[in-house]
Coordinates of N, CA, C and O in Angstrom, one line a residue:
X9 N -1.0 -1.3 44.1 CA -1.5 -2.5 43.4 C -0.3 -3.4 43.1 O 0.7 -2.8 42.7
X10 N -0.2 -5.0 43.3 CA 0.5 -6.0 43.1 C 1.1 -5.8 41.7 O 0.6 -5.0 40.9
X11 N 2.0 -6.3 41.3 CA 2.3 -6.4 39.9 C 1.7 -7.6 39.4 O 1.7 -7.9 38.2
X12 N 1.0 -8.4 40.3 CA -0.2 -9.7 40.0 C -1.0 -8.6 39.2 O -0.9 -8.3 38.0
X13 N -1.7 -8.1 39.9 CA -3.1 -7.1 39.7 C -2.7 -6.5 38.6 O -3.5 -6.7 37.7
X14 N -1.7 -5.9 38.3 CA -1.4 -5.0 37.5 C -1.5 -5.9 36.3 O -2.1 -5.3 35.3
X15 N -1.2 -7.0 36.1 CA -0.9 -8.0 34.8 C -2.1 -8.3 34.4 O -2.3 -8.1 33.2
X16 N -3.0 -8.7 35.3 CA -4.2 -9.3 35.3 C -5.2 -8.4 34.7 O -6.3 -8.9 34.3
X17 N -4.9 -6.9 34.4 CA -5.8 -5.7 34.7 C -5.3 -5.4 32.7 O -6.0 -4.9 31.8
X18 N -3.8 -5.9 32.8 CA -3.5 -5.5 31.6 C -4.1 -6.6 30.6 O -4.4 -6.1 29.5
X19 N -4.2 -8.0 30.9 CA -4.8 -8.8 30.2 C -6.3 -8.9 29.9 O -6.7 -9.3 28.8
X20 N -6.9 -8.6 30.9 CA -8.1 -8.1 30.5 C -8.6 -7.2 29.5 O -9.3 -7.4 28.5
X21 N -7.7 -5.8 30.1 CA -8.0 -5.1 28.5 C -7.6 -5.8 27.5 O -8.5 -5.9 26.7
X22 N -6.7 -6.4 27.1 CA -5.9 -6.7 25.8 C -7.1 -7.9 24.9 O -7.3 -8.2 23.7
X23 N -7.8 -8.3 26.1 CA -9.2 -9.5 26.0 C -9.8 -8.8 25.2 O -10.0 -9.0 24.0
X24 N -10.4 -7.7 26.1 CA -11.3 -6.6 25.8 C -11.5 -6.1 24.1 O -12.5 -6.1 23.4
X25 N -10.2 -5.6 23.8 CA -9.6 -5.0 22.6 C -10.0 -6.1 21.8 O -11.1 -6.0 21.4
X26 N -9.3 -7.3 21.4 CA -9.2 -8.4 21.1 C -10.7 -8.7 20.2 O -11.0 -8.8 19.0
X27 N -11.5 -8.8 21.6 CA -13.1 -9.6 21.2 C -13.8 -7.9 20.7 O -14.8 -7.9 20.0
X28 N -13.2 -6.9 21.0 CA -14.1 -5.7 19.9 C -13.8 -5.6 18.8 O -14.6 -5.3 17.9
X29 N -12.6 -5.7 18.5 CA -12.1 -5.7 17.3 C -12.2 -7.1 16.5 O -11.8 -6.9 15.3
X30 N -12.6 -8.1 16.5 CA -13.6 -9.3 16.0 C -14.7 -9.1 16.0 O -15.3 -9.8 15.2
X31 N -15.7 -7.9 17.0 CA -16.6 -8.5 17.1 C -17.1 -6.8 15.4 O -18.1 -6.7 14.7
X32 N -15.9 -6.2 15.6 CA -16.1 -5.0 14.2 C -15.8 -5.9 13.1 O -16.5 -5.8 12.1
X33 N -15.0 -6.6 13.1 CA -14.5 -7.8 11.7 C -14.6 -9.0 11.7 O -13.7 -9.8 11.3
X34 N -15.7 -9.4 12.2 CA -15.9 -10.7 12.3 C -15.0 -11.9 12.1 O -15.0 -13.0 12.6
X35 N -14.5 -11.6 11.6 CA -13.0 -13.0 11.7 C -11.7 -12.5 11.2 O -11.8 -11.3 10.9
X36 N -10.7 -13.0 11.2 CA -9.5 -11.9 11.2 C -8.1 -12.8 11.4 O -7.9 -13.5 12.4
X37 N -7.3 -12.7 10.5 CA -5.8 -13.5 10.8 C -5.2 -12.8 12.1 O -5.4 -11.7 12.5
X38 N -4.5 -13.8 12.7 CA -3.5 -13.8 13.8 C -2.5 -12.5 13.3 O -2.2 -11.5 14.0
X39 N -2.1 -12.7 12.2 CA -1.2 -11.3 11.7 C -2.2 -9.5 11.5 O -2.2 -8.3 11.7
X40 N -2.9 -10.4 11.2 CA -4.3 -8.8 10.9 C -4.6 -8.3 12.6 O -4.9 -7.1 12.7
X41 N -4.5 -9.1 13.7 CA -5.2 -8.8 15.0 C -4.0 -8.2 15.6 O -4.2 -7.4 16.6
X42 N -2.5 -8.3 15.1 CA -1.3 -8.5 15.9 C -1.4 -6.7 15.5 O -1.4 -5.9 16.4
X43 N -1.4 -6.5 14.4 CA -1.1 -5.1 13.3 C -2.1 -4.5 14.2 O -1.6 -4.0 15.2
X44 N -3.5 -4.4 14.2 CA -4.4 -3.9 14.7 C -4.3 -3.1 16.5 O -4.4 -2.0 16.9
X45 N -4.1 -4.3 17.1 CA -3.9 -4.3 18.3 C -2.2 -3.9 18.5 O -1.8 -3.8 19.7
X46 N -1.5 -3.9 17.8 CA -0.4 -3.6 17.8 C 0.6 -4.6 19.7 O 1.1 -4.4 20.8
X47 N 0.1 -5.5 18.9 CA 1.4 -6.9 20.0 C 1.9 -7.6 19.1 O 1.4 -7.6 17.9
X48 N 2.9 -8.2 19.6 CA 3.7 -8.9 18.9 C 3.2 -10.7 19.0 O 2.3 -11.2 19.7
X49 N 4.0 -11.3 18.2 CA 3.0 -12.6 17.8 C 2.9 -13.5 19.3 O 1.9 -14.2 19.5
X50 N 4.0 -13.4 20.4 CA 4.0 -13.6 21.7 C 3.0 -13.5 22.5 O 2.3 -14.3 23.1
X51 N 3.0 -12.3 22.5 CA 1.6 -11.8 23.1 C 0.1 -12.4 22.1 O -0.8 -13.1 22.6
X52 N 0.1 -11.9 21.2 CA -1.1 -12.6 20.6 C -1.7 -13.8 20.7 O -2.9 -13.8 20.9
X53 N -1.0 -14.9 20.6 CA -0.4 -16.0 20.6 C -1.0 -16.1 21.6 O -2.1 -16.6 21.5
X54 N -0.7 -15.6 23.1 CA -0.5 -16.3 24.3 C -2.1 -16.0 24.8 O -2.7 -16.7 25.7
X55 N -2.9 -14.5 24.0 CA -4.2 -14.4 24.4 C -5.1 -15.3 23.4 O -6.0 -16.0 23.9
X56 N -4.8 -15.3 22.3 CA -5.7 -16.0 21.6 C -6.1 -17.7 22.3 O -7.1 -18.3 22.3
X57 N -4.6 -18.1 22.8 CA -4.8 -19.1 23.5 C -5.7 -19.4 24.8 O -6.1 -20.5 25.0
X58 N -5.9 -18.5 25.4 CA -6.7 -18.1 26.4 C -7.9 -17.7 26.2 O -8.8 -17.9 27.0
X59 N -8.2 -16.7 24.9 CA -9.6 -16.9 24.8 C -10.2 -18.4 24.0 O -11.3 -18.8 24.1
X60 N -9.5 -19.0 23.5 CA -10.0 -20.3 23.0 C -10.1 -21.3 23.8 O -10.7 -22.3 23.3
X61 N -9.6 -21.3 25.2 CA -10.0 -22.0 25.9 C -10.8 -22.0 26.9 O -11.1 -22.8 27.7
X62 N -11.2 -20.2 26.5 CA -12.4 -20.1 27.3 C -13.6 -20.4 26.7 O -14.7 -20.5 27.3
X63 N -13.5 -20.4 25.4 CA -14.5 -20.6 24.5 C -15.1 -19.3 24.0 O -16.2 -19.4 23.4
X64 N -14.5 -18.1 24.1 CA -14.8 -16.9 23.4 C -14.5 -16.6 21.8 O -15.1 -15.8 21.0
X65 N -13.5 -17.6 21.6 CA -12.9 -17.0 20.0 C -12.6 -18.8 19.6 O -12.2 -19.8 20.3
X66 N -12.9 -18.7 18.3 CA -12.3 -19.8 17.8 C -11.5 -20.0 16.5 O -11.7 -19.5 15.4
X67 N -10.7 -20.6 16.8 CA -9.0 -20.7 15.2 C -9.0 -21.5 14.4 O -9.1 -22.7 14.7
X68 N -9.0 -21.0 13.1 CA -9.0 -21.9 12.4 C -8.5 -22.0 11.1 O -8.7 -21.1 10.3
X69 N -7.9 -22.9 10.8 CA -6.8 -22.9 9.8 C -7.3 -23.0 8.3 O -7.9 -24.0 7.8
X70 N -7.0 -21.5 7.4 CA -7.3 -21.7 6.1 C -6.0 -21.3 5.5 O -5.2 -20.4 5.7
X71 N -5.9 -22.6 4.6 CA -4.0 -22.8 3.8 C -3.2 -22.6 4.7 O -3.3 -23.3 5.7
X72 N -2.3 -21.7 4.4 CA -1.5 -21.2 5.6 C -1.7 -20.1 6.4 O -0.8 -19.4 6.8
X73 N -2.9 -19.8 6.6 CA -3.1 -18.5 7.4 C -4.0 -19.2 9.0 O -4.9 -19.9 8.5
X74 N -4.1 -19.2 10.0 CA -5.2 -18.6 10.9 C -5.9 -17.7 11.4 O -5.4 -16.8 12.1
X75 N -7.4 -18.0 10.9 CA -8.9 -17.4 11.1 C -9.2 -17.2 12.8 O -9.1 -18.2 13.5
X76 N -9.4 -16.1 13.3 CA -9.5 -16.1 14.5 C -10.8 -15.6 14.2 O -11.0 -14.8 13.3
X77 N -12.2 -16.2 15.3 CA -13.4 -15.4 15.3 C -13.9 -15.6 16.1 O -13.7 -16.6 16.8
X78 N -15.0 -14.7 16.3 CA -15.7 -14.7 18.0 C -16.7 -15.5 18.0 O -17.4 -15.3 17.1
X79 N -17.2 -16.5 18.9 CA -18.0 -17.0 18.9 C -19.0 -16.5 20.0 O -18.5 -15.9 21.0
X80 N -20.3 -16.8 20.0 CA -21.5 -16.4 20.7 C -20.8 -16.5 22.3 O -21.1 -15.6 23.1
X81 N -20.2 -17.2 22.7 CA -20.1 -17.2 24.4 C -19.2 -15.7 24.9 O -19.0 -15.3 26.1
X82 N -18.8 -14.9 23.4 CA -17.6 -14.0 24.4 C -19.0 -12.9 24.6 O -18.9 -11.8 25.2

């Protein structure tokens, strides 16, 4: 397997995890998802970005925290 494939294979799960674990806590800080799933804010960061533009999760800022939550299309 490519180390393409390999990445791609790894990001999917991390999707996967991601939208189960919202879809058990319905909304959830970027710090609360990081602890859970255990990545660092890099990583989190870089998926949360990717499911929000796929339109699976959506962010959103209360005070200083961000609300991550799943929306109907994941």
């Amino acid at each position: 397997m490519t180390i393409c494939m390999e990445r791609e294979m790894k990001q999917m799960a991390d999707e996967a995890l991601v939208l189960d674990l919202l879809g058990r806590e319905r909304s959830a800080t970027i710090e609360d998802l990081m602890s859970l799933a255990g990545m660092s804010w890099e990583q989190m960061f870089g998926l949360i970005d990717r499911l929000s533009r796929s339109g699976s999760v959506r962010l959103t800022r209360v005070g200083a925290d961000y609300y991550v939550e799943k929306t109907g299309r994941a």
